[in-house]
XYZ file of C-alpha atoms in Angstrom:
480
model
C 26.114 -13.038 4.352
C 24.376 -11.099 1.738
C 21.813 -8.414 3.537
C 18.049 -9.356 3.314
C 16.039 -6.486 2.090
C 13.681 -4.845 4.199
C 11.488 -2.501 1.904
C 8.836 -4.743 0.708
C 7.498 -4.832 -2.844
C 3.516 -4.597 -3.789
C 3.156 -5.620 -7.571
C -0.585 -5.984 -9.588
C -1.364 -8.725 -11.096
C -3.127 -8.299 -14.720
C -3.176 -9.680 -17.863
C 0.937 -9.651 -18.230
C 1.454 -11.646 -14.838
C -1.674 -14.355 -14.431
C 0.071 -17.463 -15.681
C 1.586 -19.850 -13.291
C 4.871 -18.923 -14.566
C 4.683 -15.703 -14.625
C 3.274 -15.286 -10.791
C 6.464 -17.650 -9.242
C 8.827 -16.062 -11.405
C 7.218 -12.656 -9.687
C 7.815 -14.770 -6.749
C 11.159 -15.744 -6.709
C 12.292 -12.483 -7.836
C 10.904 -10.864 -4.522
C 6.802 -9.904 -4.976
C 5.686 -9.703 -1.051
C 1.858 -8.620 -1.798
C 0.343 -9.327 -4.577
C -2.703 -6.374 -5.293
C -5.739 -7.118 -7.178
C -6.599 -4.015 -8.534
C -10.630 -4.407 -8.589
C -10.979 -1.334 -11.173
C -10.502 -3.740 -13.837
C -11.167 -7.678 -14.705
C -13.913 -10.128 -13.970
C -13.962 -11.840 -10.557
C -13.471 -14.764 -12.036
C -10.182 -13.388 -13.208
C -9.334 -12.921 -9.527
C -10.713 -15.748 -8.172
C -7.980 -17.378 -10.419
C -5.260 -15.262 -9.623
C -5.464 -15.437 -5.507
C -5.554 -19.778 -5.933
C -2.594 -19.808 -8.107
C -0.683 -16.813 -5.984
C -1.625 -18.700 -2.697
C -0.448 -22.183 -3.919
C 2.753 -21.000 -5.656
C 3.518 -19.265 -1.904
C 3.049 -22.661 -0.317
C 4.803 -24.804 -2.591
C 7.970 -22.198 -2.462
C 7.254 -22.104 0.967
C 7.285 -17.672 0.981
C 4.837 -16.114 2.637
C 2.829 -13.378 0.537
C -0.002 -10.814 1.345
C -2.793 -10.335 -0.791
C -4.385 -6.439 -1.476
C -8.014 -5.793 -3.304
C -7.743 -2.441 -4.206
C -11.285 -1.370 -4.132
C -12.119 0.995 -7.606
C -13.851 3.349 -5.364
C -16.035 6.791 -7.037
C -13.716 7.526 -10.084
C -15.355 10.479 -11.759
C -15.264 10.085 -15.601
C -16.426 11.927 -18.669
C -18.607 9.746 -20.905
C -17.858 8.725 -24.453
C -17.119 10.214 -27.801
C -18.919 9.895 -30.934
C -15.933 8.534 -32.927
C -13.842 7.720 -29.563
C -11.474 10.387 -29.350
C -11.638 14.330 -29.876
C -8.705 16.829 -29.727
C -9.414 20.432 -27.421
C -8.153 23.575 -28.341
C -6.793 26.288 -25.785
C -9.175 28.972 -25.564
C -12.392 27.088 -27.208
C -15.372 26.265 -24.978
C -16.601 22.606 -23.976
C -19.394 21.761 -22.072
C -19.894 18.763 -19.572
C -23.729 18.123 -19.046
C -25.764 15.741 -17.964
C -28.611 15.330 -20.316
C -26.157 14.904 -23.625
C -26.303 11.194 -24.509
C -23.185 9.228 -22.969
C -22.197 7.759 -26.298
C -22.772 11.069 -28.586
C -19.700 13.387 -27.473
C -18.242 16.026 -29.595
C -15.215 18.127 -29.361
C -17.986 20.802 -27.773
C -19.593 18.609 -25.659
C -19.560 15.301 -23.887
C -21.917 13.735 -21.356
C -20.971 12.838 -17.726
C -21.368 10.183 -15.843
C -21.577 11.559 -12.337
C -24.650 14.335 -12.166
C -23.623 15.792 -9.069
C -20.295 17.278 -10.727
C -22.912 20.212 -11.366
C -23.192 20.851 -7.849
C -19.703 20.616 -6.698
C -18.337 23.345 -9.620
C -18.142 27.042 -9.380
C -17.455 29.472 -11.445
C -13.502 29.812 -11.666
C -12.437 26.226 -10.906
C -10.207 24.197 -12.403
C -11.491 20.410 -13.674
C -8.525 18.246 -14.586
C -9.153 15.718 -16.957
C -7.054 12.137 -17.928
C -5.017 12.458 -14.744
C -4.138 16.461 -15.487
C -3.021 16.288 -19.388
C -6.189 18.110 -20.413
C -7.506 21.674 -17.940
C -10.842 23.159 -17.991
C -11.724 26.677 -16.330
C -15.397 26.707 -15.170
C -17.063 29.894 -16.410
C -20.929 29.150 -15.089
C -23.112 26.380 -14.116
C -26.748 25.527 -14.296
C -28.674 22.798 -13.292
C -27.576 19.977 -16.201
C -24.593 21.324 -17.118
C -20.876 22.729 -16.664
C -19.818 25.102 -19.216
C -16.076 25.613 -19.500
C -13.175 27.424 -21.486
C -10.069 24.605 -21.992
C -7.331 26.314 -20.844
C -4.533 23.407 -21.746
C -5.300 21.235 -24.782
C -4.508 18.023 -26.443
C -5.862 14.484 -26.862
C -9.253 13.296 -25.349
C -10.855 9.805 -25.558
C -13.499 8.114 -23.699
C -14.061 7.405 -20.005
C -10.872 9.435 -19.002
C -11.463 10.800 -15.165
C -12.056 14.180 -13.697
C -10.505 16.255 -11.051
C -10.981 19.057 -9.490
C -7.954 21.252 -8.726
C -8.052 21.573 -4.801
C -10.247 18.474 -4.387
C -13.941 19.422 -3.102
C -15.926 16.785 -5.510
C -18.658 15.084 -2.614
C -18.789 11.527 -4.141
C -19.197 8.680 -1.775
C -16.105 6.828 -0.804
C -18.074 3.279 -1.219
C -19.778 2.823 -4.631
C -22.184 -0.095 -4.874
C -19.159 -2.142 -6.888
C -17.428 -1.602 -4.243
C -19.531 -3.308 -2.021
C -19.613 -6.203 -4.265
C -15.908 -6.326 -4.197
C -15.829 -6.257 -0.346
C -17.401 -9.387 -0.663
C -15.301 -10.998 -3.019
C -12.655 -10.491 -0.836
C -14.119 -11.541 2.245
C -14.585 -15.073 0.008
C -11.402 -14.934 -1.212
C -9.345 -14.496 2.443
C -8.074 -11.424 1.173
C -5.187 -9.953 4.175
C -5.638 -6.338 2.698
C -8.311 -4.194 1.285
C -7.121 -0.828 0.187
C -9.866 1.976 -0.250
C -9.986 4.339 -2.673
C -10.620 8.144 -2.782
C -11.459 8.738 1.643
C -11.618 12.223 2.911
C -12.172 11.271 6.230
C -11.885 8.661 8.998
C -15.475 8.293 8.645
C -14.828 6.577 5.380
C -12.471 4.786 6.823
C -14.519 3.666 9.226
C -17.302 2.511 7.462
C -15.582 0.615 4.855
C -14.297 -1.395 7.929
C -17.541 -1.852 9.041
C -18.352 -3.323 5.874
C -15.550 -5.550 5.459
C -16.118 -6.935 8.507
C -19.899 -7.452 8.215
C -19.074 -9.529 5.255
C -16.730 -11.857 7.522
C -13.138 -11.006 6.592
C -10.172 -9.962 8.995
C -8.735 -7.748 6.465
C -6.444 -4.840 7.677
C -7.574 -1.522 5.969
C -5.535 0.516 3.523
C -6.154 4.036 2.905
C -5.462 5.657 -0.016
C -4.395 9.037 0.266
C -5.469 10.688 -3.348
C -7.679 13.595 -2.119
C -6.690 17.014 -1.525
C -9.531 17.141 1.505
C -6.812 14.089 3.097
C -3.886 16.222 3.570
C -5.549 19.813 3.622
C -3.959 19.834 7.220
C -2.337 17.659 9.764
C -5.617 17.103 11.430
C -7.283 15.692 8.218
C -4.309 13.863 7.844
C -3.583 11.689 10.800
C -7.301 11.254 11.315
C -7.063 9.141 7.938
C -4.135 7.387 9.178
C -5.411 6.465 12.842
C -8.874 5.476 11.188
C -6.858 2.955 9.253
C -3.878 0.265 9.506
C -1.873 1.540 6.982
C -1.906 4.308 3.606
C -1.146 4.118 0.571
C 0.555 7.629 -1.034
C -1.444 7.303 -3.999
C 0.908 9.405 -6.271
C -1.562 9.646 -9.398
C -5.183 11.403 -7.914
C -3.128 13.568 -5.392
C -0.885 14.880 -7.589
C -3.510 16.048 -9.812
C -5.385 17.596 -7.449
C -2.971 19.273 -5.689
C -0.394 19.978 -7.987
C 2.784 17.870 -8.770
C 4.949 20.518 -7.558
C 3.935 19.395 -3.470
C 3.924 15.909 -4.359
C 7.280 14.632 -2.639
C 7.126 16.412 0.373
C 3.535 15.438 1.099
C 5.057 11.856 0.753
C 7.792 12.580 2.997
C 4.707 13.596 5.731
C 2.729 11.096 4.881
C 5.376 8.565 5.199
C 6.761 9.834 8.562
C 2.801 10.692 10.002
C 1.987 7.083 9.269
C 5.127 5.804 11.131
C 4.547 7.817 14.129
C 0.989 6.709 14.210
C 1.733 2.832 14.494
C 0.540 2.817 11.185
C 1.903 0.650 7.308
C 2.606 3.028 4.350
C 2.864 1.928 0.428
C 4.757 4.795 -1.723
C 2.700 3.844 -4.880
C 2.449 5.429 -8.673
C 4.378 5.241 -11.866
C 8.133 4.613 -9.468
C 9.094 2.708 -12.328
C 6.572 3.201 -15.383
C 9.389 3.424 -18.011
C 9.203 -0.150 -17.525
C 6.102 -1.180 -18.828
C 8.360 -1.032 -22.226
C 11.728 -1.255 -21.202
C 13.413 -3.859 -19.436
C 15.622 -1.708 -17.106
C 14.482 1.538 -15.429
C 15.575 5.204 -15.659
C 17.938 6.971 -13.256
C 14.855 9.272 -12.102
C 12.728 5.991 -11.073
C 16.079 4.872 -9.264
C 16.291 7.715 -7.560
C 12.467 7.772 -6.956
C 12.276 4.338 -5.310
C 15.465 4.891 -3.292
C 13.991 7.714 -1.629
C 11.135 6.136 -0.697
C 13.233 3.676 1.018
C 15.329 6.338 2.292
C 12.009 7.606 3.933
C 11.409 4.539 5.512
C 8.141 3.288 3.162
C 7.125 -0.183 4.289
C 6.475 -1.179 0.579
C 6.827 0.465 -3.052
C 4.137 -0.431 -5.454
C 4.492 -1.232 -9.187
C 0.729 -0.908 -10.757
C 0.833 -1.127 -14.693
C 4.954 -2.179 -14.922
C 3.589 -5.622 -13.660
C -0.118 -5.931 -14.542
C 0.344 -5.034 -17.956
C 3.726 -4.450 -18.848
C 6.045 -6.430 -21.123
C 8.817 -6.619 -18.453
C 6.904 -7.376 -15.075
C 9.355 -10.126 -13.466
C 11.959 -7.329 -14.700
C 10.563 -4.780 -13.141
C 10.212 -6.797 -9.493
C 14.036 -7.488 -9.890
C 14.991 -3.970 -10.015
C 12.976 -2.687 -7.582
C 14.294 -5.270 -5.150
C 17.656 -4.451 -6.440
C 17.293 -0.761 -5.637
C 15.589 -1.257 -1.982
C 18.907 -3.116 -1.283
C 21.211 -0.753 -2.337
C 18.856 2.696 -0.569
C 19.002 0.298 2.555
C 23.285 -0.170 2.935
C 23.299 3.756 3.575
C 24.368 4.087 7.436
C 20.748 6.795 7.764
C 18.428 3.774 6.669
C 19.246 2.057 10.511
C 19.791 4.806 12.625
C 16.648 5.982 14.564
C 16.477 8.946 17.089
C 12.408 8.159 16.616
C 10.631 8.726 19.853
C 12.933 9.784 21.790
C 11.300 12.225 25.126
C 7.660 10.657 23.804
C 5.813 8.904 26.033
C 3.747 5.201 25.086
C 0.236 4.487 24.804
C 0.235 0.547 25.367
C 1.844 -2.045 27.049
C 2.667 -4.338 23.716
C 4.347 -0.815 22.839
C 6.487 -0.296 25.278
C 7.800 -3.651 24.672
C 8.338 -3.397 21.248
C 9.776 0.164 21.550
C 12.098 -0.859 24.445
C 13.526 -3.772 22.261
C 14.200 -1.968 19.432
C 15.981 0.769 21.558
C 17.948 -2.448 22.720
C 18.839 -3.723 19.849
C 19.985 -0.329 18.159
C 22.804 -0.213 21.515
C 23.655 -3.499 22.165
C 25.982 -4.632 19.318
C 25.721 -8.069 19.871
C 22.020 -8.425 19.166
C 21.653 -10.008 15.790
C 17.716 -11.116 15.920
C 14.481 -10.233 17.615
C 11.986 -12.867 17.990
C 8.750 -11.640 18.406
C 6.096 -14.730 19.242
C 2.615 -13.023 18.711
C -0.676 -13.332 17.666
C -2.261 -10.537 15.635
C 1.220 -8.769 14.174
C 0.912 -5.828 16.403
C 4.204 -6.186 18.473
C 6.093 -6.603 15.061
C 4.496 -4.232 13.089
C 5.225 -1.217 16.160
C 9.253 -2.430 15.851
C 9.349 -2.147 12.406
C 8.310 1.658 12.554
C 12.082 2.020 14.070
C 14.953 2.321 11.833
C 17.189 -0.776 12.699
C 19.435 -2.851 10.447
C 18.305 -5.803 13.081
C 15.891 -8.146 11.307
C 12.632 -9.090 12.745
C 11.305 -12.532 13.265
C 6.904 -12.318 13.551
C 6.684 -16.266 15.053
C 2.765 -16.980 14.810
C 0.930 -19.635 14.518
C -1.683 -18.447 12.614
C -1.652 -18.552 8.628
C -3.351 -14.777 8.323
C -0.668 -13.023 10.611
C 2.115 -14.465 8.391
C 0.572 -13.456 5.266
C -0.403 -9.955 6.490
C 3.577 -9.483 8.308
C 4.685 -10.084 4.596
C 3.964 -5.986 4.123
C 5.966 -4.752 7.439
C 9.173 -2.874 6.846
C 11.903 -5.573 8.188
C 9.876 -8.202 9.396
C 10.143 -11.932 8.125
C 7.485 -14.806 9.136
C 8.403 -17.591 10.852
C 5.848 -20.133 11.643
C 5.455 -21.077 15.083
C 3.087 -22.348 17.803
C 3.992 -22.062 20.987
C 0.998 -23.255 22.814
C 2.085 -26.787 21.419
C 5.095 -26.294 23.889
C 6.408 -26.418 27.461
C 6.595 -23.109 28.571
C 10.397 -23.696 29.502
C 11.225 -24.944 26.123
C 9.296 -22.090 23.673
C 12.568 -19.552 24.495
C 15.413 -22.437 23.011
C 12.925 -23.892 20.619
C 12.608 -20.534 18.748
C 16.206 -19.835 18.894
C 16.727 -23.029 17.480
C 14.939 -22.586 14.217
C 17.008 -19.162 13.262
C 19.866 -21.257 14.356
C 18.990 -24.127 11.814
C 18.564 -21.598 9.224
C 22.003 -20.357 9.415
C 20.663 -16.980 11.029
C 22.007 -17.029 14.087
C 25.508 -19.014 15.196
C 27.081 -19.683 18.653
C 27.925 -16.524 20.861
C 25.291 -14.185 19.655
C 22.813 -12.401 21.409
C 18.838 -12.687 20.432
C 15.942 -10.311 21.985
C 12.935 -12.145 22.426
C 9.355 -10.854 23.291
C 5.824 -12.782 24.213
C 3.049 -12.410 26.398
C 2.229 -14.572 29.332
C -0.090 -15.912 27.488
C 0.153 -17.354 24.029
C -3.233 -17.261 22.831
C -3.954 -13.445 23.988
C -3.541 -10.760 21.065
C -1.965 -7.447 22.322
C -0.864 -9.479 25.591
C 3.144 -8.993 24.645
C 4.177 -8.365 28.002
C 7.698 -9.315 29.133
C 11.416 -9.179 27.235
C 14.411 -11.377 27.207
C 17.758 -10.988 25.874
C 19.413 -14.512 25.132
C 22.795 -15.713 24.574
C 22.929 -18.309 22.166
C 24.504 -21.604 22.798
């Protein structure tokens, strides 16, 4: 039997992948979340998008997630005069606040956030379209940041700013982004991912938020700030304030340098394990392919070590949204995952071993997978729950076991579409005998050619059916 794959894939829908077509063919080729990326289009364009998304799922019968990433406080420069200057090494250029926003110059161009002034010093470094052009601060007054450009090139309007280090004080929650909360609440979003937090604060509140406005949605944190991963403290209070993070490849690395990207991701990745927690390896893994239909070696390698690390889900941002190869680019990555997960290391765990548990539903979970790594015979576990939360703690386990989330309700089998090795199955088990639920949910892996005569199962549920975090109690089965 050909393996399933595990890694799940997290694509953007944009102007190359809104048709009908397009999305199925996205689909079929393996898309498990489908992210809205609320930086850009009209909510009208998404409105569109999450109808024809959800009904394609249905009628293929697949089960897929659906992410609004929230823009969040992008810092930008304003506009040029004629659109587009070029900076010389050495010359000076001056960000202020009282130049007019459409009237820049190749000395000076306004800003759109004022309080840059107050977060620059003499001496810092402002990176500016994602690092390709570098400013040195040498003073600041009250309107204005003078500056030397220390690396040169092309500069057009709108392009963001950084500062080297992190340190910039903008809110995590614009007023869009408030809007946008809302738009997902309407539109049952399963995921809202939050952009630019430096603390579980922001975390926090944009929960509060989201909930206030009525939705469910399970909170994403991006990790793009240098404050985020200044320490381990800063770090895992990010991830614990959350359900899952997002290594958001493109803010972090210019902030902190490229040169500490990948083994911040391999912390990131294995903090956000530990912690119970998702984790989306995001940015440019296959950006070659927004022209080309197949990818390099060096975004092969890059996705496979993700994988390797034991991601949950690799992202593809502009390959799909706006790409000219999007269902391409979903086929390779899915084609990659598979071949990163037949290496022997991607299902062998030594994860937790002398650590004690905080949680019943835990200790379940964690005792099954320990199970089913040493019991050859298991080839299933069947994990009947309510919320996710007993199959998303299995999954943080390195297993080559596959994971069955039975649930009866349509959110948790949308949302279990971004857990590392876990596949939906839905099931109600309150509509059953108590003495039949154990063969009943056998019998539909059995059906599905899953499971055949002879092998064992490990199945988990809760006394009671209808209880979330109530996972209580373990079987292993033989099946007949």
């Amino acid at each position: 039997m050909t393996p399933r794959r595990r890694t799940k894939i997290v694509a953007t829908l944009g102007p190359s992948t809104s048709s009908p077509e397009r999305i199925e063919a996205m689909i079929l080729a393996g898309l498990d979340v489908a992210r809205l990326n609320f930086s850009h289009g009209q909510a009208s364009e998404h409105r569109e998008r999450v109808l024809r998304v959800r009904a394609i799922a249905q009628r293929l019968n697949r089960h897929v997630a659906i992410m609004g990433d929230l823009q969040g406080p992008k810092i930008r420069i304003a506009r040029f005069e004629h659109g587009r200057v070029t900076l010389q090494p050495g010359q000076p250029f001056t960000l202020s606040t009282l130049h007019p926003l459409d009237a820049g110059t190749d000395r000076i161009v306004g800003i759109e956030y004022p309080p840059l002034v107050q977060d620059c010093a003499p001496g810092d470094e402002l990176l500016l379209d994602d690092g390709r052009v570098i400013l040195r601060v040498e003073s600041v007054d009250a309107d204005q940041v003078q500056t030397t450009v220390l690396v040169g090139g092309e500069l057009s309007d709108n392009k963001g700013i950084n500062r080297r280090g992190g340190g910039i004080s903008a809110p995590s929650l614009t007023p869009k982004d408030h809007k946008d909360i809302e738009l997902a609440a309407e539109l049952e979003l399963d995921y809202v991912a939050v952009s630019f937090p430096r603390t579980g604060a922001d975390i926090s509140s944009a929960r509060e938020l989201v909930r206030a406005a009525g939705s469910p949605a399970w909170i994403i944190a991006k990790i793009e700030r240098a404050e985020a991963v200044a320490d381990d403290a800063a770090l895992d209070d990010l991830i614990r304030a959350s359900d899952g993070v997002m290594v958001a490849r493109g803010d972090l690395g210019v902030e902190i340098g490229d040169a500490r990207l990948a083994g911040l991701q391999k912390r990131i990745i294995r903090h956000a394990r530990t912690l119970n927690k998702l984790v989306i390896t995001a940015t440019q893994m296959m950006e070659s392919m927004i022209a080309s239909p197949i990818p390099t070696r060096a975004e092969v390698s890059d996705v496979a070590n993700a994988v390797l690390d034991y991601t949950d889900a690799v992202m593809l941002s502009a390959e799909s949204a706006s790409g000219d190869y999007p269902v391409q680019a979903v086929e390779a990555m899915a084609r990659i995952c598979l071949g990163a997960e037949q290496e022997p290391t991607s299902t062998q765990s030594h994860h937790r071993l002398g650590e004690t548990f905080a949680r019943c539903d835990e200790t379940i979970a964690l005792a099954s997978m320990y199970a089913a790594n040493h019991f050859p015979g298991i080839k299933a576990i069947i994990s009947l729950t309510e919320s996710g939360h007993t199959p998303l703690i299995m999954s943080r386990i390195r297993s080559g076991v596959p994971i069955y989330c039975y649930t009866r309700h349509v959110g948790t089998q949308r949302r279990a579409a971004l857990f590392r090795g876990v596949y939906t199955i839905p099931f109600d088990a309150t509509r059953l005998p108590p003495a039949d639920v154990s063969n009943a949910a056998i019998d539909i892996l059995r059906q599905q050619g899953l499971l055949q005569k002879g092998d064992w199962v490990i199945l988990t549920k809760g006394d009671f059916y209808s209880d979330s975090g109530g996972t209580n109690g373990m079987k292993i089965l033989r099946v007949h």
